[in-house]
PDB file of C-alpha atoms in Angstrom:
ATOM      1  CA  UNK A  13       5.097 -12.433  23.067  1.00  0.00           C
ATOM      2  CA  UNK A  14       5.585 -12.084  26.492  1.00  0.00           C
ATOM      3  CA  UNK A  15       9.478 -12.169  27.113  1.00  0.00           C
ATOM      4  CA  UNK A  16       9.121 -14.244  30.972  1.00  0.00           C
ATOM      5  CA  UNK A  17       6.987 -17.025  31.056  1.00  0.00           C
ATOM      6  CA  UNK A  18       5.845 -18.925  34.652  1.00  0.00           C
ATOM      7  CA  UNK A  19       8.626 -20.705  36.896  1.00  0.00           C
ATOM      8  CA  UNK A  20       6.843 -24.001  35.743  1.00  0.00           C
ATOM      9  CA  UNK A  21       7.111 -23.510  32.176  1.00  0.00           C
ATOM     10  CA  UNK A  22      10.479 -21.854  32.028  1.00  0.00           C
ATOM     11  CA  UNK A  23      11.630 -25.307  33.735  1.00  0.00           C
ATOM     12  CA  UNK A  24      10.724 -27.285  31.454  1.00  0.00           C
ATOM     13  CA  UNK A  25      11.854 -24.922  28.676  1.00  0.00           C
ATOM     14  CA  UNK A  26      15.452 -25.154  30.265  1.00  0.00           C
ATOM     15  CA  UNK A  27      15.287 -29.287  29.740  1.00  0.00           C
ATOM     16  CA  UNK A  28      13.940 -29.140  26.264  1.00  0.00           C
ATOM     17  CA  UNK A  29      16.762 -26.783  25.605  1.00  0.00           C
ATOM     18  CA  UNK A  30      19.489 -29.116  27.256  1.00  0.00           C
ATOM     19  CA  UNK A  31      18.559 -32.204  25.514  1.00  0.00           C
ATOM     20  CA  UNK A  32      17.423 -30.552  22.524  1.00  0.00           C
ATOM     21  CA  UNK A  33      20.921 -29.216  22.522  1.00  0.00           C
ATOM     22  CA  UNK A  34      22.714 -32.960  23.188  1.00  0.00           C
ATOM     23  CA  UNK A  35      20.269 -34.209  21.060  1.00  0.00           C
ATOM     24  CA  UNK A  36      22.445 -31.973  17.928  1.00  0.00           C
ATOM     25  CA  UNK A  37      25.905 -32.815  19.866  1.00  0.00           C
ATOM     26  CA  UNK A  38      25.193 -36.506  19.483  1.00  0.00           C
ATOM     27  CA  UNK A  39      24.318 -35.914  15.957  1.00  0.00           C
ATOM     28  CA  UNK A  40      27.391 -33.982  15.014  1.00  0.00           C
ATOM     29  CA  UNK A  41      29.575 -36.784  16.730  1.00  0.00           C
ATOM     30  CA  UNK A  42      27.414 -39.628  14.403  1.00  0.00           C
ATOM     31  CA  UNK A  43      28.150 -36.981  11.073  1.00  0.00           C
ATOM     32  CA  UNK A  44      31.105 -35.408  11.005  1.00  0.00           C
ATOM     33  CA  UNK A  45      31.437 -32.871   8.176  1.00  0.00           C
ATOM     34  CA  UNK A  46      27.592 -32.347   8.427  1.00  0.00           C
ATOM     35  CA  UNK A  47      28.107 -28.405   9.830  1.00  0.00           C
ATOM     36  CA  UNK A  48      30.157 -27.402   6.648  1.00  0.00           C
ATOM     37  CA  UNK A  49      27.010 -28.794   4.534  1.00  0.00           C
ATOM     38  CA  UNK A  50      24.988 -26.491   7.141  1.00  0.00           C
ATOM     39  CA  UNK A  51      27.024 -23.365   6.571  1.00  0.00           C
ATOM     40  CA  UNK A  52      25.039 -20.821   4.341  1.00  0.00           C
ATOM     41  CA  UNK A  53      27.224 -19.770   1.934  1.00  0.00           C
ATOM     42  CA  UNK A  54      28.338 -16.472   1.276  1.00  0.00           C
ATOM     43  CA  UNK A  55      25.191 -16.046  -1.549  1.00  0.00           C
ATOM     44  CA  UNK A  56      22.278 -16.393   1.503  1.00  0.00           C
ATOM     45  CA  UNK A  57      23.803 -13.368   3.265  1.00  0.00           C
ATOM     46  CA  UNK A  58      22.870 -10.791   0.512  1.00  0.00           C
ATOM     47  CA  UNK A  59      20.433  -8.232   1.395  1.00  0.00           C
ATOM     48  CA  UNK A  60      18.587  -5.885  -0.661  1.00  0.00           C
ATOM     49  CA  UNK A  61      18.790  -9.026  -3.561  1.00  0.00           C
ATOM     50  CA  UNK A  62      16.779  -9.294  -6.288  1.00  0.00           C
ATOM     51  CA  UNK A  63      19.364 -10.462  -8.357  1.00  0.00           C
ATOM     52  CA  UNK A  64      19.032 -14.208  -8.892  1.00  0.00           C
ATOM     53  CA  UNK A  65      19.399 -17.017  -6.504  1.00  0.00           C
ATOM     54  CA  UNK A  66      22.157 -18.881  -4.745  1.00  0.00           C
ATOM     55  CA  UNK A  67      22.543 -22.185  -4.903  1.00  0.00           C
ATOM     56  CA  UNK A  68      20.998 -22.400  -2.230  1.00  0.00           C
ATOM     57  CA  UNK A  69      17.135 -22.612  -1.297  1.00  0.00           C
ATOM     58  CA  UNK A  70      15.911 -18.914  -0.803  1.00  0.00           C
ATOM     59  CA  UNK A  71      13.384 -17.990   1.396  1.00  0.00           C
ATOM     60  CA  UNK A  72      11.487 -14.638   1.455  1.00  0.00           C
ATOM     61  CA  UNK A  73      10.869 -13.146   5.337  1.00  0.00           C
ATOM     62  CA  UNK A  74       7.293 -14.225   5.402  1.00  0.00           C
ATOM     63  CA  UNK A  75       8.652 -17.786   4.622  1.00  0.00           C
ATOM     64  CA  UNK A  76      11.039 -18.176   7.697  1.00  0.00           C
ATOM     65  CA  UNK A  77       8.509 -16.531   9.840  1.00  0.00           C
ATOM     66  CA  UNK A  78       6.487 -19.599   9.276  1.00  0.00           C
ATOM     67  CA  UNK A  79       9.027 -22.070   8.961  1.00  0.00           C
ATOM     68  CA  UNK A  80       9.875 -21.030  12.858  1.00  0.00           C
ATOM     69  CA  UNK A  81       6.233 -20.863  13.500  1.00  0.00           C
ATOM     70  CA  UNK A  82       5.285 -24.835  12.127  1.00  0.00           C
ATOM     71  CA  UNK A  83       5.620 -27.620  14.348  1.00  0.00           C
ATOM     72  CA  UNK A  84       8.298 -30.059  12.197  1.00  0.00           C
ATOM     73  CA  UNK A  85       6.192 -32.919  12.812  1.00  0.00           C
ATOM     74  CA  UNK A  86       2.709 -31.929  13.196  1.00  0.00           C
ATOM     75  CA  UNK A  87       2.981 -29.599  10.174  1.00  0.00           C
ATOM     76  CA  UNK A  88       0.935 -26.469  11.281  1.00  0.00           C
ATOM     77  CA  UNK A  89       1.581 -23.322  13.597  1.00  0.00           C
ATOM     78  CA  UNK A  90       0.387 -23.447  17.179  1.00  0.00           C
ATOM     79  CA  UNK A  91      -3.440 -22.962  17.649  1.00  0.00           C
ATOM     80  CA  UNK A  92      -2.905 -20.351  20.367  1.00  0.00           C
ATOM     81  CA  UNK A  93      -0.532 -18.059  18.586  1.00  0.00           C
ATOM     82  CA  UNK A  94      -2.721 -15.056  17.073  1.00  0.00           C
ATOM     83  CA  UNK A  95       0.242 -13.016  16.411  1.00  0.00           C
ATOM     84  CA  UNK A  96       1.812 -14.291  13.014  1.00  0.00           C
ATOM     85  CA  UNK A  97      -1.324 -13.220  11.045  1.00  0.00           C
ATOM     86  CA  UNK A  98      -0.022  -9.552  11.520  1.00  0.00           C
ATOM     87  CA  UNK A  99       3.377 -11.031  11.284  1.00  0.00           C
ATOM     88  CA  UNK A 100       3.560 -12.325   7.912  1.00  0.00           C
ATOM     89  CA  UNK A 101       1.859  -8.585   6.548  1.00  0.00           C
ATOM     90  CA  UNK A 102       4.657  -6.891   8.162  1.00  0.00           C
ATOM     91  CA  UNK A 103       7.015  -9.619   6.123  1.00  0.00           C
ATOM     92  CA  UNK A 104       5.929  -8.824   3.164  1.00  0.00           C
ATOM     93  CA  UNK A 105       6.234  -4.830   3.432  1.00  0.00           C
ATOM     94  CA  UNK A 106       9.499  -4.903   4.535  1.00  0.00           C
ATOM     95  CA  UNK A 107      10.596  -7.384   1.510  1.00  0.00           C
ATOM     96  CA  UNK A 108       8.844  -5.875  -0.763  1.00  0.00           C
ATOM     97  CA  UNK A 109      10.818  -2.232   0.270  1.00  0.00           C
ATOM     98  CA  UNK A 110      14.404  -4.694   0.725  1.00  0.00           C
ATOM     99  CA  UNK A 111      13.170  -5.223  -3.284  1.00  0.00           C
ATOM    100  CA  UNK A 112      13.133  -2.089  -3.917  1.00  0.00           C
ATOM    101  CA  UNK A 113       9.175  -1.723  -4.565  1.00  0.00           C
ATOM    102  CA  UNK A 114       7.682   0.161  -1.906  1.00  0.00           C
ATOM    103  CA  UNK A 115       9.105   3.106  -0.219  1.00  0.00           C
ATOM    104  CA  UNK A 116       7.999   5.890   2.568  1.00  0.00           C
ATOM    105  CA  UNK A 117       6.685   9.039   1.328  1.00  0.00           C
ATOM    106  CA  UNK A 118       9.491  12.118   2.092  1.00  0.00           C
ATOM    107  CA  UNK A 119       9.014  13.674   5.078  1.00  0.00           C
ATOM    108  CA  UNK A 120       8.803  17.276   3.747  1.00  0.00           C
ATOM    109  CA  UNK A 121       9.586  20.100   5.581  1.00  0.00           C
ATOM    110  CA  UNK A 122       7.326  19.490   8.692  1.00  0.00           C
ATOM    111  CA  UNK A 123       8.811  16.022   9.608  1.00  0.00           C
ATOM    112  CA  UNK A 124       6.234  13.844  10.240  1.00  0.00           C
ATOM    113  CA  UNK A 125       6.440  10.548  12.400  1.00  0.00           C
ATOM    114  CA  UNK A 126       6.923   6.682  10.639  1.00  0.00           C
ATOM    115  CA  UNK A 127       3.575   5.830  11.181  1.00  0.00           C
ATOM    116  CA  UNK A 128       2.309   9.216   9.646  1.00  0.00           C
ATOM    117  CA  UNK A 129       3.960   8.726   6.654  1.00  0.00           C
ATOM    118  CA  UNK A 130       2.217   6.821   3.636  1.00  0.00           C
ATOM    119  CA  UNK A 131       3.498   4.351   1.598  1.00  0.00           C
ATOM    120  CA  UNK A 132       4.462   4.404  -1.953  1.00  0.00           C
ATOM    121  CA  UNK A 133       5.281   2.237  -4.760  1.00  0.00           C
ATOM    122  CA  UNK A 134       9.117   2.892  -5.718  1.00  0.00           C
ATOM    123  CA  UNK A 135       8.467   0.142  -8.852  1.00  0.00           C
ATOM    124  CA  UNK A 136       6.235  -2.066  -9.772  1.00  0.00           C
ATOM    125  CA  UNK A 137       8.127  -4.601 -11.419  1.00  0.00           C
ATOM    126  CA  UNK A 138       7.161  -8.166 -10.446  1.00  0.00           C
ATOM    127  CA  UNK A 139       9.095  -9.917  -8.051  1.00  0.00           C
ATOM    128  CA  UNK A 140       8.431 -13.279  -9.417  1.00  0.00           C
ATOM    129  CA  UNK A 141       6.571 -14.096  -5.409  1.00  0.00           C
ATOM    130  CA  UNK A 142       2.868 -14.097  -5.882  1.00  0.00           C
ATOM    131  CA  UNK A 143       1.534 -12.976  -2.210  1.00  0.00           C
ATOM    132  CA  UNK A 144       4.563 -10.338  -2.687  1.00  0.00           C
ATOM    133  CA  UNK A 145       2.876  -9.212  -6.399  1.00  0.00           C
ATOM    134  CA  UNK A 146      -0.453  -9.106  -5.078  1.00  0.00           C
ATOM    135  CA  UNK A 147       0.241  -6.703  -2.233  1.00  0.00           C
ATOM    136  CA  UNK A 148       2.480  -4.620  -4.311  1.00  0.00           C
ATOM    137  CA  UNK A 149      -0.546  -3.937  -6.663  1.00  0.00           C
ATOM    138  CA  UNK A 150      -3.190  -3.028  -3.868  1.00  0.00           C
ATOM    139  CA  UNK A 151      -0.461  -0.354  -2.882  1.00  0.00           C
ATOM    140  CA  UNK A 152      -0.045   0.728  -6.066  1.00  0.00           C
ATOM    141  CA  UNK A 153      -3.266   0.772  -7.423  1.00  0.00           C
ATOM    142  CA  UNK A 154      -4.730   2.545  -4.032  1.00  0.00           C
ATOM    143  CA  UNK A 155      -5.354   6.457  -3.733  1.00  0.00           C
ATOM    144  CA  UNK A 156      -4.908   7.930  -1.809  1.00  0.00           C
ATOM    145  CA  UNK A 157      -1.959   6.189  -0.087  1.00  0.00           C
ATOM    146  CA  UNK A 158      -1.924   4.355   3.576  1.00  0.00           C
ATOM    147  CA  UNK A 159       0.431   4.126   6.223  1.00  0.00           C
ATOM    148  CA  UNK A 160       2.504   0.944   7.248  1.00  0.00           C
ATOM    149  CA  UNK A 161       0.103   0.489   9.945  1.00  0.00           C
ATOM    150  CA  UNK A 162      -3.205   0.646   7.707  1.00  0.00           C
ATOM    151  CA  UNK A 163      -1.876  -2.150   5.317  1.00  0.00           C
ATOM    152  CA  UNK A 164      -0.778  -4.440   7.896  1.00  0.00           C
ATOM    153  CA  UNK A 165      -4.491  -4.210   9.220  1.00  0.00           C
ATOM    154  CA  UNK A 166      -6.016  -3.837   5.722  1.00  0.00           C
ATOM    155  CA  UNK A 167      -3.728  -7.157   4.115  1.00  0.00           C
ATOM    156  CA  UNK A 168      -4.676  -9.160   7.307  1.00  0.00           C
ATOM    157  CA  UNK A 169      -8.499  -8.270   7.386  1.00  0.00           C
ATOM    158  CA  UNK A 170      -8.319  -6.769  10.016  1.00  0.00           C
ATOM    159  CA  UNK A 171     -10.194  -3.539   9.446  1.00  0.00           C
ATOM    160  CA  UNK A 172     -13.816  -2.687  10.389  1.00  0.00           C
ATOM    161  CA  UNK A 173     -14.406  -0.535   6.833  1.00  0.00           C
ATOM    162  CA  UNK A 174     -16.195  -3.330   4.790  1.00  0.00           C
ATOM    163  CA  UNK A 175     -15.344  -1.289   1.451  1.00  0.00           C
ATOM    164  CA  UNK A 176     -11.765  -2.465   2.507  1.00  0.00           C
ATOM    165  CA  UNK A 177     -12.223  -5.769   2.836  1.00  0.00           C
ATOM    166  CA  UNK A 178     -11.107  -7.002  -0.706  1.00  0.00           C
ATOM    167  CA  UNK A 179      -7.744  -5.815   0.238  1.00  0.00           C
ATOM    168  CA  UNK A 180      -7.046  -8.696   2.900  1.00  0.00           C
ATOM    169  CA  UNK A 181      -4.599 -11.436   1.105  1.00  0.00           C
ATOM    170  CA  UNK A 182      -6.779 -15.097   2.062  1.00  0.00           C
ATOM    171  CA  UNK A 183      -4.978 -18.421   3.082  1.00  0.00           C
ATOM    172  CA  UNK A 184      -1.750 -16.751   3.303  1.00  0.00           C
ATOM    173  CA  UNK A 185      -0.122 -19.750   6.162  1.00  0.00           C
ATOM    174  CA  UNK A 186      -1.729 -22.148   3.124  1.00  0.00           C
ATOM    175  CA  UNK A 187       0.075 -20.393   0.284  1.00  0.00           C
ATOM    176  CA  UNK A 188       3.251 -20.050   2.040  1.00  0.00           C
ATOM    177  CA  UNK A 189       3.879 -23.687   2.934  1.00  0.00           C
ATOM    178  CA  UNK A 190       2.895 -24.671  -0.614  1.00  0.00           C
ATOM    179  CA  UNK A 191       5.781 -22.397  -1.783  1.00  0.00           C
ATOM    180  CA  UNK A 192       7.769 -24.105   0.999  1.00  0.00           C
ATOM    181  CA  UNK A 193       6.762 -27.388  -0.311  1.00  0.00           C
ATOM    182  CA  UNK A 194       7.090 -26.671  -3.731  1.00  0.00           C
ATOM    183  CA  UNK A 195      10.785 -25.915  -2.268  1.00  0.00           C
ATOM    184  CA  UNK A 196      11.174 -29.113  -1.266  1.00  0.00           C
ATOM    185  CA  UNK A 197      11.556 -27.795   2.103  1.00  0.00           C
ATOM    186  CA  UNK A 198       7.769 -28.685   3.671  1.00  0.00           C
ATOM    187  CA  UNK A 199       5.399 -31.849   2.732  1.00  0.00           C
ATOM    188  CA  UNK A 200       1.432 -32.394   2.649  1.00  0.00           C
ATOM    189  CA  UNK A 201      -0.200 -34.697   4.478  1.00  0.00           C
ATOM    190  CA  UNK A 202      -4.263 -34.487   5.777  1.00  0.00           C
ATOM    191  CA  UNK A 203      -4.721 -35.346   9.684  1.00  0.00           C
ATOM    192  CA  UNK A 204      -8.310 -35.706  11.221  1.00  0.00           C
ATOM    193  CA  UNK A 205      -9.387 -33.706  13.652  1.00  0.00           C
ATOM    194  CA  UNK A 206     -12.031 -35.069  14.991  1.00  0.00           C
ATOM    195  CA  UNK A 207     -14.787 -32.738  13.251  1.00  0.00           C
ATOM    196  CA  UNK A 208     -12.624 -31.793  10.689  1.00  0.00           C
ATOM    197  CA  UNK A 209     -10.194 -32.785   8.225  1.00  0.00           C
ATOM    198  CA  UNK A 210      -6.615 -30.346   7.705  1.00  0.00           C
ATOM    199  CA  UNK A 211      -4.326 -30.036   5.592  1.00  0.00           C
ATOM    200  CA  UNK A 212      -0.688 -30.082   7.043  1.00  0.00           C
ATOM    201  CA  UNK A 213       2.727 -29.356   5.863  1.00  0.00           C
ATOM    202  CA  UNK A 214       5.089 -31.656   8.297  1.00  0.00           C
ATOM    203  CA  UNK A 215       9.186 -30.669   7.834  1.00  0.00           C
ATOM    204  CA  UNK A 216      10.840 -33.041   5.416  1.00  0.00           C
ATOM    205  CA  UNK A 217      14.049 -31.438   4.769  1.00  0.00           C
ATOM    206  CA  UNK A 218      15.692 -30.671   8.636  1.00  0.00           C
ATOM    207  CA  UNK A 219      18.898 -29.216   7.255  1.00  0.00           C
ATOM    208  CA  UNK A 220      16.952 -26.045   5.774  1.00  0.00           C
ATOM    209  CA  UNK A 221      15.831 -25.314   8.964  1.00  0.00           C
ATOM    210  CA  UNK A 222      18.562 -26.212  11.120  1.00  0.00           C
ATOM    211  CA  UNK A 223      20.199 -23.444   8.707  1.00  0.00           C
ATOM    212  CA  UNK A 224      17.698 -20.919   9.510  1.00  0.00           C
ATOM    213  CA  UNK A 225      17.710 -21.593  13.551  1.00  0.00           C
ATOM    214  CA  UNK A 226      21.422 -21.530  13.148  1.00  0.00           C
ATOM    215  CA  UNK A 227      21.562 -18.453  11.600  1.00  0.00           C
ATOM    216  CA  UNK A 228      19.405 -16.525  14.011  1.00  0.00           C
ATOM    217  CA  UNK A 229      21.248 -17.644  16.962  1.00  0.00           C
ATOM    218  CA  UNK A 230      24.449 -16.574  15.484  1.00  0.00           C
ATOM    219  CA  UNK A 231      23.021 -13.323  14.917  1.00  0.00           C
ATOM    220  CA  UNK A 232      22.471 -12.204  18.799  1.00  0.00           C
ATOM    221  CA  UNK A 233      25.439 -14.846  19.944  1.00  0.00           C
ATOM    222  CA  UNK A 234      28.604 -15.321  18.017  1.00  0.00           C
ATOM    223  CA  UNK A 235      28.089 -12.974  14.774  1.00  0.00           C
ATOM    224  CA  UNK A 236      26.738  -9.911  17.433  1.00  0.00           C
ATOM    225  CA  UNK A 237      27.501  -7.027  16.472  1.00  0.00           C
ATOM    226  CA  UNK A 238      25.795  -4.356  19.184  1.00  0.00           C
ATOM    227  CA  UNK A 239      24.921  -2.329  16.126  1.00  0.00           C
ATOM    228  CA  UNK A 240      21.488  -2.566  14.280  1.00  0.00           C
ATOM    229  CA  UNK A 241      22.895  -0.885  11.340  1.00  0.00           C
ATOM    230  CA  UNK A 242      26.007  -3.291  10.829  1.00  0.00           C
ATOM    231  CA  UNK A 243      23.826  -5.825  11.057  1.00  0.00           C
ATOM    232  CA  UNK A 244      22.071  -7.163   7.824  1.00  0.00           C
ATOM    233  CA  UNK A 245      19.024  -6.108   7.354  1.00  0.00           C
ATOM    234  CA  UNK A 246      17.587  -8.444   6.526  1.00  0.00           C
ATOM    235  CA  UNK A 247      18.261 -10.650   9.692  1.00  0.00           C
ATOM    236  CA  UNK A 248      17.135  -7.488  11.672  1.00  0.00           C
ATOM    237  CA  UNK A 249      13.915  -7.295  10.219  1.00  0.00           C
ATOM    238  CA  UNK A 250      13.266 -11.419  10.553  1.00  0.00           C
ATOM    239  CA  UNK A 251      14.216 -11.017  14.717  1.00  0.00           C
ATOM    240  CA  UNK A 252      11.844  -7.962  14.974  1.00  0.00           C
ATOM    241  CA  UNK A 253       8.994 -10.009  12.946  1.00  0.00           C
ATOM    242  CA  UNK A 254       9.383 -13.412  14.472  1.00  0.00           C
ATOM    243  CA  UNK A 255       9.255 -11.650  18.017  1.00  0.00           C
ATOM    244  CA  UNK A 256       6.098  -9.629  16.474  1.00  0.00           C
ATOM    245  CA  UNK A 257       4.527 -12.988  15.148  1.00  0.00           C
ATOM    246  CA  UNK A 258       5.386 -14.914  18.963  1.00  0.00           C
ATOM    247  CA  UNK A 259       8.196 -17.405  17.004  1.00  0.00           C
ATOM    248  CA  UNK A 260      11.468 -16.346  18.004  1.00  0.00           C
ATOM    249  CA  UNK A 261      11.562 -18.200  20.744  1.00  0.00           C
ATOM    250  CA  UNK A 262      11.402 -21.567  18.538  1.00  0.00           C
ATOM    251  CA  UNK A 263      14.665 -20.687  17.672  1.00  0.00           C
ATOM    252  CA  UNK A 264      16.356 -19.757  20.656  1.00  0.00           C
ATOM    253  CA  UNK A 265      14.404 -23.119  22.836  1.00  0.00           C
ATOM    254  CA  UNK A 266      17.656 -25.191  21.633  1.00  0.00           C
ATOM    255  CA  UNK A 267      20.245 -23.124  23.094  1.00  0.00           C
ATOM    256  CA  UNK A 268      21.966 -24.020  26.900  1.00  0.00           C
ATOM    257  CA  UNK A 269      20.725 -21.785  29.625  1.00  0.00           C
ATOM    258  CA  UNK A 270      23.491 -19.292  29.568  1.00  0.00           C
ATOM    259  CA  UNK A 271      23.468 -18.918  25.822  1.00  0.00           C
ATOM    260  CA  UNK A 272      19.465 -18.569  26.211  1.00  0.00           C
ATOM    261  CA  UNK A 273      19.738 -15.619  28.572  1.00  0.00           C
ATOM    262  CA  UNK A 274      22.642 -14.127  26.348  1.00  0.00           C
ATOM    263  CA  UNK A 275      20.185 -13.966  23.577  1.00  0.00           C
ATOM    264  CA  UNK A 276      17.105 -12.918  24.687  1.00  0.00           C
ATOM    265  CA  UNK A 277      18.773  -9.966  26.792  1.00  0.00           C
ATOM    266  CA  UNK A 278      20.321  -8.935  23.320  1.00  0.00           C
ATOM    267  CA  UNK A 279      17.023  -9.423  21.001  1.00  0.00           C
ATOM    268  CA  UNK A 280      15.557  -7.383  24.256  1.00  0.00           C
ATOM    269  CA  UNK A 281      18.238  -4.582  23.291  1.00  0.00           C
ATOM    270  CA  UNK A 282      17.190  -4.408  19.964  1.00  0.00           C
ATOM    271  CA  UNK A 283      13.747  -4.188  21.261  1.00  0.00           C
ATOM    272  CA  UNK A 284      14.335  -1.107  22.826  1.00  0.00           C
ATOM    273  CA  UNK A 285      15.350   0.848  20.187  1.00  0.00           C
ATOM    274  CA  UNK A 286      13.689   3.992  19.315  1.00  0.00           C
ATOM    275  CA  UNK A 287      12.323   3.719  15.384  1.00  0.00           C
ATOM    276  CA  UNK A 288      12.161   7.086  14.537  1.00  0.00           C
ATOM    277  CA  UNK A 289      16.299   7.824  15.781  1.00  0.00           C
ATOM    278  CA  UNK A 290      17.225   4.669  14.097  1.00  0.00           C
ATOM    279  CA  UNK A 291      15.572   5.223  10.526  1.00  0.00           C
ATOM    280  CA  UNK A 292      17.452   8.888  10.070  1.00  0.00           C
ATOM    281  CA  UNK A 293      20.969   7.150  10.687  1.00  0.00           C
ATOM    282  CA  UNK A 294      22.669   6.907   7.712  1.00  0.00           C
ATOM    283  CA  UNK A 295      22.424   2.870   5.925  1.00  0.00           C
ATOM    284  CA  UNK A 296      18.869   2.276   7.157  1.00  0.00           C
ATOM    285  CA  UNK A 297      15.469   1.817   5.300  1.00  0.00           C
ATOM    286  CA  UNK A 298      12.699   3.530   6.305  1.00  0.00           C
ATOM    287  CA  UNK A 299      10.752   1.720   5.321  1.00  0.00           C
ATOM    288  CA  UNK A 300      11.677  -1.144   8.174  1.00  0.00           C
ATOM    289  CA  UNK A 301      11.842   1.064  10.534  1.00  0.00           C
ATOM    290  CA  UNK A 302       8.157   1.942  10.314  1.00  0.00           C
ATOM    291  CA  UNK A 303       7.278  -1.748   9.730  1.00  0.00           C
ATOM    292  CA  UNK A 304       9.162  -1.895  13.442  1.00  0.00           C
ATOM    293  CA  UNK A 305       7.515   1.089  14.895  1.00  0.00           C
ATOM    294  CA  UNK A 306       4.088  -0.203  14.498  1.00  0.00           C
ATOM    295  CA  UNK A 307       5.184  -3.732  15.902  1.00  0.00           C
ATOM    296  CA  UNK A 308       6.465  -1.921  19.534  1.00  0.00           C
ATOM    297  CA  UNK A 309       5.104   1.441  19.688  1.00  0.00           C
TER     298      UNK A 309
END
């Protein structure tokens, strides 16, 4: 995603953002008591969980990419945006290593980069997410291993070995809204297209996602912490994947102009960060770290 669009376009990104931003003033002032309901609560800020659910409605990475990528009412992600496919794979290697399931091999004594290293299943105990179980088992069941960047290409098809093929993971937008339905979060509906009919997945519970583009503004605004590895990681992985899948900017497009700048100069810091210095500090994954190398080398 480029990080400066035209003079035109920026303009009219600075209105949307000022009345998208009255637009929730006005509603706070019609509901009061409506931001405590919005709070997450203490549960949603786990990381490294795979220990039951809050009471809340969890969402794996690959699921808030999306949700930031759909248009609420038209219930599909933009035409133009070729990035999320990529995206989601990335999603789903990091959560799946957040899970414990997948880690990097060790470096031995020759230390070899992120993107050298292969990956390997840690356990193969299923996570209870179906796109998550059926990645899992190609990276078990495949010898010898691959690095982070070969499975992103090799779970989004995009590989030009056609013995590989059968690893891409199909209709993965389809099968993550249906989970998103199914979580009362999304609905279905079928809009004509001229030549074509589509099935689309239009927003039907707000507050979810007002939760989620809440949270990721506080992240790089009031809750910023100037410190990748204080942060959760969680949270650091979905900014670094919703940049990588041209969403983040969804999120941010309510924000006032100052508040705007403030967070994309800080989401550009984190941008700048070196991989391979970050994933030897001490508190880090690997794992993500390589996931984030191949998204900005």
């Amino acid at each position: 995603m480029t990080e400066m669009t035209s003079l035109t376009q920026r303009s009219s990104g600075l209105v949307q953002r000022r009345t998208e931003a009255s637009r929730s003033a006005a509603e706070k002032d019609r509901t009061p008591g409506q931001e405590d309901h919005d709070e997450p609560r203490r549960g949603d800020e786990l990381e490294d969980d795979d220990t039951g659910d809050s009471k809340e409605t969890r969402l794996t990475l690959m699921e808030e990419v999306l949700l930031l990528g759909l248009k609420d009412r038209e219930g599909y992600t933009s035409f133009w945006n070729d990035c999320i496919s990529s995206g989601l794979r990335g999603c789903m290697l990091i959560e799946l290593a957040l899970r414990g399931r997948l880690q990097l091999e060790a470096c031995g004594m020759r230390r070899k980069s992120l993107l050298a290293r292969k990956v390997i299943c840690k356990s193969d105990a299923p996570t209870g997410d179906v796109l998550l179980d059926e990645a899992l088992k190609h990276i078990k069941d495949t010898q010898p291993p691959e690095t982070v960047q070969s499975w992103i290409e090799l779970l989004s098809g995009e590989t030009w070995n056609p013995l590989k093929l059968h690893y891409q993971l199909r209709n993965v937008r389809e099968r993550l809204a249906k989970n998103l339905v199914e979580k009362g979060v999304l609905t279905t509906e079928k809009q004509n297209f001229l030549l074509f009919d589509m099935t689309t997945h239009p927003l039907t519970n707000n507050t979810i996602k007002q939760r989620l583009i809440k949270k990721v503004q506080e992240a790089v605004l009031d809750k910023w912490v100037n410190d990748p590895h204080r942060m959760d990681k969680r949270m650091l992985a979905l900014i670094f994947l919703a940049h990588s899948s041209d969403v983040l900017e969804n999120a941010f497009a309510p924000l006032l102009d100052d508040q705007y700048d403030l967070a994309m100069k800080r989401v550009r810091q984190l941008l700048e960060l070196e991989p391979e210095g970050e994933s030897i500090k001490s508190n880090t994954n690997e794992l993500l770290w390589a996931v984030i190398a191949a998204f900005t080398k």
